[in-house]
Amino acid sequence: MELARHAARHRRWARAERLYRLVLRLCPGQPKLWVQLGHMLKEQGAMAAALGAYRMAERLAPGEGDAVRHMAAVLERLLLKV
């Protein structure tokens, strides 16, 4: 987990994404980890995948503020591209 945070702090998005995915294999029920994965995906421009990660976080913790806020931002970006 610390390696994923370190990679994210240093803007190594792809590495952080891989590390968060590994952690999520062990702890798939942690909404905050799904939010972090969503951030890594969003930073790489994978908006649809980021939306999926935020939606998973929201499913695990309905009303989760971070997930809902970031989901809205991603949806806005996706709609502006249309």
PDB file of N, CA and C in Angstrom:
ATOM      1  N   MET A   1       0.818  -1.185   0.000  1.00  0.00           N
ATOM      2  CA  MET A   1       0.000   0.000   0.000  1.00  0.00           C
ATOM      3  C   MET A   1       0.868   1.258   0.000  1.00  0.00           C
ATOM      4  N   GLU A   2       1.907   1.232   0.810  1.00  0.00           N
ATOM      5  CA  GLU A   2       2.798   2.394   0.874  1.00  0.00           C
ATOM      6  C   GLU A   2       3.492   2.619  -0.470  1.00  0.00           C
ATOM      7  N   LEU A   3       3.824   1.545  -1.170  1.00  0.00           N
ATOM      8  CA  LEU A   3       4.440   1.689  -2.493  1.00  0.00           C
ATOM      9  C   LEU A   3       3.492   2.375  -3.471  1.00  0.00           C
ATOM     10  N   ALA A   4       2.214   2.041  -3.402  1.00  0.00           N
ATOM     11  CA  ALA A   4       1.214   2.673  -4.276  1.00  0.00           C
ATOM     12  C   ALA A   4       1.112   4.165  -3.974  1.00  0.00           C
ATOM     13  N   ARG A   5       1.064   4.509  -2.697  1.00  0.00           N
ATOM     14  CA  ARG A   5       1.000   5.929  -2.310  1.00  0.00           C
ATOM     15  C   ARG A   5       2.250   6.683  -2.762  1.00  0.00           C
ATOM     16  N   HIS A   6       3.390   6.050  -2.587  1.00  0.00           N
ATOM     17  CA  HIS A   6       4.657   6.668  -3.000  1.00  0.00           C
ATOM     18  C   HIS A   6       4.649   6.936  -4.506  1.00  0.00           C
ATOM     19  N   ALA A   7       4.245   5.951  -5.281  1.00  0.00           N
ATOM     20  CA  ALA A   7       4.188   6.121  -6.739  1.00  0.00           C
ATOM     21  C   ALA A   7       3.233   7.250  -7.108  1.00  0.00           C
ATOM     22  N   ALA A   8       2.093   7.312  -6.450  1.00  0.00           N
ATOM     23  CA  ALA A   8       1.119   8.370  -6.743  1.00  0.00           C
ATOM     24  C   ALA A   8       1.678   9.745  -6.388  1.00  0.00           C
ATOM     25  N   ARG A   9       2.338   9.845  -5.237  1.00  0.00           N
ATOM     26  CA  ARG A   9       2.926  11.132  -4.830  1.00  0.00           C
ATOM     27  C   ARG A   9       3.950  11.615  -5.845  1.00  0.00           C
ATOM     28  N   HIS A  10       4.614  10.681  -6.502  1.00  0.00           N
ATOM     29  CA  HIS A  10       5.626  11.043  -7.493  1.00  0.00           C
ATOM     30  C   HIS A  10       5.078  11.025  -8.918  1.00  0.00           C
ATOM     31  N   ARG A  11       3.748  11.009  -9.014  1.00  0.00           N
ATOM     32  CA  ARG A  11       3.055  11.089 -10.300  1.00  0.00           C
ATOM     33  C   ARG A  11       3.420   9.968 -11.265  1.00  0.00           C
ATOM     34  N   ARG A  12       3.702   8.824 -10.711  1.00  0.00           N
ATOM     35  CA  ARG A  12       3.966   7.644 -11.535  1.00  0.00           C
ATOM     36  C   ARG A  12       2.657   6.858 -11.584  1.00  0.00           C
ATOM     37  N   TRP A  13       1.736   7.385 -12.390  1.00  0.00           N
ATOM     38  CA  TRP A  13       0.354   6.924 -12.396  1.00  0.00           C
ATOM     39  C   TRP A  13       0.211   5.457 -12.770  1.00  0.00           C
ATOM     40  N   ALA A  14       0.885   5.019 -13.812  1.00  0.00           N
ATOM     41  CA  ALA A  14       0.738   3.628 -14.249  1.00  0.00           C
ATOM     42  C   ALA A  14       1.240   2.666 -13.178  1.00  0.00           C
ATOM     43  N   ARG A  15       2.360   2.992 -12.561  1.00  0.00           N
ATOM     44  CA  ARG A  15       2.888   2.131 -11.490  1.00  0.00           C
ATOM     45  C   ARG A  15       1.925   2.116 -10.309  1.00  0.00           C
ATOM     46  N   ALA A  16       1.439   3.294  -9.935  1.00  0.00           N
ATOM     47  CA  ALA A  16       0.495   3.370  -8.816  1.00  0.00           C
ATOM     48  C   ALA A  16      -0.772   2.578  -9.133  1.00  0.00           C
ATOM     49  N   GLU A  17      -1.247   2.673 -10.369  1.00  0.00           N
ATOM     50  CA  GLU A  17      -2.431   1.911 -10.758  1.00  0.00           C
ATOM     51  C   GLU A  17      -2.205   0.411 -10.566  1.00  0.00           C
ATOM     52  N   ARG A  18      -1.083  -0.083 -11.066  1.00  0.00           N
ATOM     53  CA  ARG A  18      -0.780  -1.518 -10.922  1.00  0.00           C
ATOM     54  C   ARG A  18      -0.732  -1.924  -9.449  1.00  0.00           C
ATOM     55  N   LEU A  19      -0.120  -1.095  -8.635  1.00  0.00           N
ATOM     56  CA  LEU A  19       0.000  -1.416  -7.215  1.00  0.00           C
ATOM     57  C   LEU A  19      -1.357  -1.379  -6.509  1.00  0.00           C
ATOM     58  N   TYR A  20      -2.180  -0.394  -6.840  1.00  0.00           N
ATOM     59  CA  TYR A  20      -3.519  -0.357  -6.237  1.00  0.00           C
ATOM     60  C   TYR A  20      -4.341  -1.564  -6.678  1.00  0.00           C
ATOM     61  N   ARG A  21      -4.190  -1.986  -7.923  1.00  0.00           N
ATOM     62  CA  ARG A  21      -4.910  -3.178  -8.385  1.00  0.00           C
ATOM     63  C   ARG A  21      -4.471  -4.417  -7.593  1.00  0.00           C
ATOM     64  N   LEU A  22      -3.183  -4.517  -7.310  1.00  0.00           N
ATOM     65  CA  LEU A  22      -2.697  -5.642  -6.498  1.00  0.00           C
ATOM     66  C   LEU A  22      -3.305  -5.616  -5.097  1.00  0.00           C
ATOM     67  N   VAL A  23      -3.329  -4.456  -4.486  1.00  0.00           N
ATOM     68  CA  VAL A  23      -3.902  -4.327  -3.151  1.00  0.00           C
ATOM     69  C   VAL A  23      -5.392  -4.660  -3.184  1.00  0.00           C
ATOM     70  N   LEU A  24      -6.076  -4.226  -4.232  1.00  0.00           N
ATOM     71  CA  LEU A  24      -7.509  -4.489  -4.338  1.00  0.00           C
ATOM     72  C   LEU A  24      -7.820  -5.974  -4.519  1.00  0.00           C
ATOM     73  N   ARG A  25      -6.895  -6.728  -5.070  1.00  0.00           N
ATOM     74  CA  ARG A  25      -7.101  -8.183  -5.150  1.00  0.00           C
ATOM     75  C   ARG A  25      -7.192  -8.787  -3.756  1.00  0.00           C
ATOM     76  N   LEU A  26      -6.433  -8.228  -2.834  1.00  0.00           N
ATOM     77  CA  LEU A  26      -6.429  -8.722  -1.452  1.00  0.00           C
ATOM     78  C   LEU A  26      -7.557  -8.120  -0.619  1.00  0.00           C
ATOM     79  N   CYS A  27      -7.919  -6.890  -0.920  1.00  0.00           N
ATOM     80  CA  CYS A  27      -8.930  -6.160  -0.118  1.00  0.00           C
ATOM     81  C   CYS A  27      -9.958  -5.510  -1.043  1.00  0.00           C
ATOM     82  N   PRO A  28     -10.745  -6.284  -1.774  1.00  0.00           N
ATOM     83  CA  PRO A  28     -11.663  -5.690  -2.762  1.00  0.00           C
ATOM     84  C   PRO A  28     -12.822  -4.908  -2.161  1.00  0.00           C
ATOM     85  N   GLY A  29     -13.059  -5.042  -0.888  1.00  0.00           N
ATOM     86  CA  GLY A  29     -14.191  -4.373  -0.254  1.00  0.00           C
ATOM     87  C   GLY A  29     -13.879  -3.021   0.345  1.00  0.00           C
ATOM     88  N   GLN A  30     -12.749  -2.436  -0.024  1.00  0.00           N
ATOM     89  CA  GLN A  30     -12.323  -1.154   0.550  1.00  0.00           C
ATOM     90  C   GLN A  30     -12.625   0.005  -0.404  1.00  0.00           C
ATOM     91  N   PRO A  31     -13.689   0.754  -0.151  1.00  0.00           N
ATOM     92  CA  PRO A  31     -14.064   1.825  -1.085  1.00  0.00           C
ATOM     93  C   PRO A  31     -12.973   2.878  -1.292  1.00  0.00           C
ATOM     94  N   LYS A  32     -12.218   3.192  -0.259  1.00  0.00           N
ATOM     95  CA  LYS A  32     -11.175   4.218  -0.418  1.00  0.00           C
ATOM     96  C   LYS A  32     -10.088   3.781  -1.407  1.00  0.00           C
ATOM     97  N   LEU A  33      -9.826   2.489  -1.458  1.00  0.00           N
ATOM     98  CA  LEU A  33      -8.856   1.984  -2.431  1.00  0.00           C
ATOM     99  C   LEU A  33      -9.399   2.103  -3.849  1.00  0.00           C
ATOM    100  N   TRP A  34     -10.692   1.874  -4.011  1.00  0.00           N
ATOM    101  CA  TRP A  34     -11.309   2.040  -5.341  1.00  0.00           C
ATOM    102  C   TRP A  34     -11.253   3.499  -5.776  1.00  0.00           C
ATOM    103  N   VAL A  35     -11.440   4.410  -4.830  1.00  0.00           N
ATOM    104  CA  VAL A  35     -11.333   5.836  -5.159  1.00  0.00           C
ATOM    105  C   VAL A  35      -9.913   6.150  -5.615  1.00  0.00           C
ATOM    106  N   GLN A  36      -8.924   5.633  -4.909  1.00  0.00           N
ATOM    107  CA  GLN A  36      -7.533   5.874  -5.301  1.00  0.00           C
ATOM    108  C   GLN A  36      -7.238   5.304  -6.690  1.00  0.00           C
ATOM    109  N   LEU A  37      -7.736   4.100  -6.958  1.00  0.00           N
ATOM    110  CA  LEU A  37      -7.559   3.524  -8.297  1.00  0.00           C
ATOM    111  C   LEU A  37      -8.203   4.435  -9.340  1.00  0.00           C
ATOM    112  N   GLY A  38      -9.383   4.940  -9.032  1.00  0.00           N
ATOM    113  CA  GLY A  38     -10.039   5.870  -9.954  1.00  0.00           C
ATOM    114  C   GLY A  38      -9.186   7.089 -10.240  1.00  0.00           C
ATOM    115  N   HIS A  39      -8.539   7.628  -9.221  1.00  0.00           N
ATOM    116  CA  HIS A  39      -7.652   8.782  -9.426  1.00  0.00           C
ATOM    117  C   HIS A  39      -6.514   8.439 -10.383  1.00  0.00           C
ATOM    118  N   MET A  40      -5.920   7.263 -10.191  1.00  0.00           N
ATOM    119  CA  MET A  40      -4.791   6.872 -11.042  1.00  0.00           C
ATOM    120  C   MET A  40      -5.241   6.721 -12.494  1.00  0.00           C
ATOM    121  N   LEU A  41      -6.414   6.147 -12.675  1.00  0.00           N
ATOM    122  CA  LEU A  41      -6.953   5.975 -14.028  1.00  0.00           C
ATOM    123  C   LEU A  41      -7.287   7.320 -14.657  1.00  0.00           C
ATOM    124  N   LYS A  42      -7.891   8.192 -13.871  1.00  0.00           N
ATOM    125  CA  LYS A  42      -8.256   9.525 -14.375  1.00  0.00           C
ATOM    126  C   LYS A  42      -7.010  10.288 -14.807  1.00  0.00           C
ATOM    127  N   GLU A  43      -5.950  10.216 -14.021  1.00  0.00           N
ATOM    128  CA  GLU A  43      -4.709  10.920 -14.357  1.00  0.00           C
ATOM    129  C   GLU A  43      -4.103  10.413 -15.663  1.00  0.00           C
ATOM    130  N   GLN A  44      -4.401   9.177 -16.009  1.00  0.00           N
ATOM    131  CA  GLN A  44      -3.881   8.603 -17.259  1.00  0.00           C
ATOM    132  C   GLN A  44      -4.841   8.814 -18.426  1.00  0.00           C
ATOM    133  N   GLY A  45      -5.975   9.474 -18.163  1.00  0.00           N
ATOM    134  CA  GLY A  45      -6.932   9.754 -19.219  1.00  0.00           C
ATOM    135  C   GLY A  45      -7.923   8.635 -19.484  1.00  0.00           C
ATOM    136  N   ALA A  46      -7.933   7.608 -18.646  1.00  0.00           N
ATOM    137  CA  ALA A  46      -8.859   6.477 -18.818  1.00  0.00           C
ATOM    138  C   ALA A  46     -10.149   6.798 -18.060  1.00  0.00           C
ATOM    139  N   MET A  47     -10.936   7.700 -18.621  1.00  0.00           N
ATOM    140  CA  MET A  47     -12.106   8.218 -17.916  1.00  0.00           C
ATOM    141  C   MET A  47     -13.174   7.156 -17.669  1.00  0.00           C
ATOM    142  N   ALA A  48     -13.451   6.312 -18.647  1.00  0.00           N
ATOM    143  CA  ALA A  48     -14.480   5.286 -18.461  1.00  0.00           C
ATOM    144  C   ALA A  48     -14.060   4.303 -17.366  1.00  0.00           C
ATOM    145  N   ALA A  49     -12.797   3.928 -17.348  1.00  0.00           N
ATOM    146  CA  ALA A  49     -12.300   3.015 -16.313  1.00  0.00           C
ATOM    147  C   ALA A  49     -12.327   3.699 -14.947  1.00  0.00           C
ATOM    148  N   ALA A  50     -11.974   4.975 -14.901  1.00  0.00           N
ATOM    149  CA  ALA A  50     -12.024   5.727 -13.645  1.00  0.00           C
ATOM    150  C   ALA A  50     -13.455   5.773 -13.126  1.00  0.00           C
ATOM    151  N   LEU A  51     -14.397   6.013 -14.029  1.00  0.00           N
ATOM    152  CA  LEU A  51     -15.802   6.041 -13.634  1.00  0.00           C
ATOM    153  C   LEU A  51     -16.206   4.704 -13.013  1.00  0.00           C
ATOM    154  N   GLY A  52     -15.756   3.606 -13.608  1.00  0.00           N
ATOM    155  CA  GLY A  52     -16.055   2.287 -13.060  1.00  0.00           C
ATOM    156  C   GLY A  52     -15.501   2.104 -11.658  1.00  0.00           C
ATOM    157  N   ALA A  53     -14.296   2.572 -11.426  1.00  0.00           N
ATOM    158  CA  ALA A  53     -13.682   2.454 -10.095  1.00  0.00           C
ATOM    159  C   ALA A  53     -14.452   3.295  -9.070  1.00  0.00           C
ATOM    160  N   TYR A  54     -14.826   4.523  -9.453  1.00  0.00           N
ATOM    161  CA  TYR A  54     -15.594   5.370  -8.535  1.00  0.00           C
ATOM    162  C   TYR A  54     -16.973   4.766  -8.256  1.00  0.00           C
ATOM    163  N   ARG A  55     -17.579   4.176  -9.280  1.00  0.00           N
ATOM    164  CA  ARG A  55     -18.889   3.540  -9.083  1.00  0.00           C
ATOM    165  C   ARG A  55     -18.780   2.365  -8.115  1.00  0.00           C
ATOM    166  N   MET A  56     -17.699   1.602  -8.225  1.00  0.00           N
ATOM    167  CA  MET A  56     -17.499   0.488  -7.301  1.00  0.00           C
ATOM    168  C   MET A  56     -17.365   1.004  -5.874  1.00  0.00           C
ATOM    169  N   ALA A  57     -16.618   2.082  -5.690  1.00  0.00           N
ATOM    170  CA  ALA A  57     -16.464   2.678  -4.359  1.00  0.00           C
ATOM    171  C   ALA A  57     -17.824   3.105  -3.814  1.00  0.00           C
ATOM    172  N   GLU A  58     -18.633   3.705  -4.666  1.00  0.00           N
ATOM    173  CA  GLU A  58     -19.944   4.177  -4.233  1.00  0.00           C
ATOM    174  C   GLU A  58     -20.872   3.005  -3.908  1.00  0.00           C
ATOM    175  N   ARG A  59     -20.764   1.907  -4.648  1.00  0.00           N
ATOM    176  CA  ARG A  59     -21.567   0.719  -4.349  1.00  0.00           C
ATOM    177  C   ARG A  59     -21.197   0.133  -2.994  1.00  0.00           C
ATOM    178  N   LEU A  60     -19.907   0.140  -2.702  1.00  0.00           N
ATOM    179  CA  LEU A  60     -19.442  -0.421  -1.437  1.00  0.00           C
ATOM    180  C   LEU A  60     -19.789   0.469  -0.246  1.00  0.00           C
ATOM    181  N   ALA A  61     -19.830   1.771  -0.485  1.00  0.00           N
ATOM    182  CA  ALA A  61     -20.150   2.727   0.589  1.00  0.00           C
ATOM    183  C   ALA A  61     -21.084   3.785   0.015  1.00  0.00           C
ATOM    184  N   PRO A  62     -22.378   3.469  -0.086  1.00  0.00           N
ATOM    185  CA  PRO A  62     -23.329   4.409  -0.681  1.00  0.00           C
ATOM    186  C   PRO A  62     -23.219   5.805  -0.056  1.00  0.00           C
ATOM    187  N   GLY A  63     -23.181   6.785  -0.931  1.00  0.00           N
ATOM    188  CA  GLY A  63     -23.079   8.159  -0.466  1.00  0.00           C
ATOM    189  C   GLY A  63     -21.663   8.605  -0.148  1.00  0.00           C
ATOM    190  N   GLU A  64     -20.679   7.741  -0.409  1.00  0.00           N
ATOM    191  CA  GLU A  64     -19.264   8.076  -0.167  1.00  0.00           C
ATOM    192  C   GLU A  64     -18.940   9.375  -0.912  1.00  0.00           C
ATOM    193  N   GLY A  65     -18.662  10.425  -0.159  1.00  0.00           N
ATOM    194  CA  GLY A  65     -18.459  11.756  -0.723  1.00  0.00           C
ATOM    195  C   GLY A  65     -17.404  11.835  -1.802  1.00  0.00           C
ATOM    196  N   ASP A  66     -16.232  11.275  -1.568  1.00  0.00           N
ATOM    197  CA  ASP A  66     -15.157  11.331  -2.565  1.00  0.00           C
ATOM    198  C   ASP A  66     -15.581  10.638  -3.853  1.00  0.00           C
ATOM    199  N   ALA A  67     -16.156   9.472  -3.727  1.00  0.00           N
ATOM    200  CA  ALA A  67     -16.550   8.711  -4.917  1.00  0.00           C
ATOM    201  C   ALA A  67     -17.573   9.483  -5.734  1.00  0.00           C
ATOM    202  N   VAL A  68     -18.586  10.015  -5.076  1.00  0.00           N
ATOM    203  CA  VAL A  68     -19.645  10.739  -5.781  1.00  0.00           C
ATOM    204  C   VAL A  68     -19.095  11.999  -6.439  1.00  0.00           C
ATOM    205  N   ARG A  69     -18.279  12.739  -5.720  1.00  0.00           N
ATOM    206  CA  ARG A  69     -17.709  13.981  -6.255  1.00  0.00           C
ATOM    207  C   ARG A  69     -16.843  13.701  -7.484  1.00  0.00           C
ATOM    208  N   HIS A  70     -15.997  12.688  -7.402  1.00  0.00           N
ATOM    209  CA  HIS A  70     -15.111  12.394  -8.525  1.00  0.00           C
ATOM    210  C   HIS A  70     -15.865  11.751  -9.683  1.00  0.00           C
ATOM    211  N   MET A  71     -16.907  10.981  -9.366  1.00  0.00           N
ATOM    212  CA  MET A  71     -17.739  10.422 -10.420  1.00  0.00           C
ATOM    213  C   MET A  71     -18.379  11.548 -11.236  1.00  0.00           C
ATOM    214  N   ALA A  72     -18.869  12.558 -10.544  1.00  0.00           N
ATOM    215  CA  ALA A  72     -19.484  13.698 -11.218  1.00  0.00           C
ATOM    216  C   ALA A  72     -18.473  14.427 -12.106  1.00  0.00           C
ATOM    217  N   ALA A  73     -17.246  14.584 -11.620  1.00  0.00           N
ATOM    218  CA  ALA A  73     -16.211  15.267 -12.414  1.00  0.00           C
ATOM    219  C   ALA A  73     -15.872  14.470 -13.672  1.00  0.00           C
ATOM    220  N   VAL A  74     -15.786  13.155 -13.548  1.00  0.00           N
ATOM    221  CA  VAL A  74     -15.472  12.313 -14.703  1.00  0.00           C
ATOM    222  C   VAL A  74     -16.631  12.347 -15.699  1.00  0.00           C
ATOM    223  N   LEU A  75     -17.844  12.246 -15.201  1.00  0.00           N
ATOM    224  CA  LEU A  75     -19.010  12.317 -16.099  1.00  0.00           C
ATOM    225  C   LEU A  75     -19.043  13.648 -16.848  1.00  0.00           C
ATOM    226  N   GLU A  76     -18.725  14.712 -16.165  1.00  0.00           N
ATOM    227  CA  GLU A  76     -18.687  16.024 -16.811  1.00  0.00           C
ATOM    228  C   GLU A  76     -17.639  16.041 -17.930  1.00  0.00           C
ATOM    229  N   ARG A  77     -16.465  15.507 -17.654  1.00  0.00           N
ATOM    230  CA  ARG A  77     -15.413  15.448 -18.691  1.00  0.00           C
ATOM    231  C   ARG A  77     -15.860  14.610 -19.881  1.00  0.00           C
ATOM    232  N   LEU A  78     -16.483  13.468 -19.593  1.00  0.00           N
ATOM    233  CA  LEU A  78     -16.948  12.595 -20.667  1.00  0.00           C
ATOM    234  C   LEU A  78     -18.021  13.275 -21.497  1.00  0.00           C
ATOM    235  N   LEU A  79     -18.926  13.996 -20.874  1.00  0.00           N
ATOM    236  CA  LEU A  79     -19.995  14.683 -21.595  1.00  0.00           C
ATOM    237  C   LEU A  79     -19.456  15.837 -22.436  1.00  0.00           C
ATOM    238  N   LEU A  80     -18.404  16.482 -21.961  1.00  0.00           N
ATOM    239  CA  LEU A  80     -17.824  17.595 -22.721  1.00  0.00           C
ATOM    240  C   LEU A  80     -17.130  17.108 -23.980  1.00  0.00           C
ATOM    241  N   LYS A  81     -16.728  15.846 -24.021  1.00  0.00           N
ATOM    242  CA  LYS A  81     -16.052  15.293 -25.198  1.00  0.00           C
ATOM    243  C   LYS A  81     -17.043  14.943 -26.316  1.00  0.00           C
ATOM    244  N   VAL A  82     -18.315  14.830 -25.967  1.00  0.00           N
ATOM    245  CA  VAL A  82     -19.327  14.416 -26.958  1.00  0.00           C
ATOM    246  C   VAL A  82     -19.605  15.516 -27.933  1.00  0.00           C
TER     247      VAL A  82
END
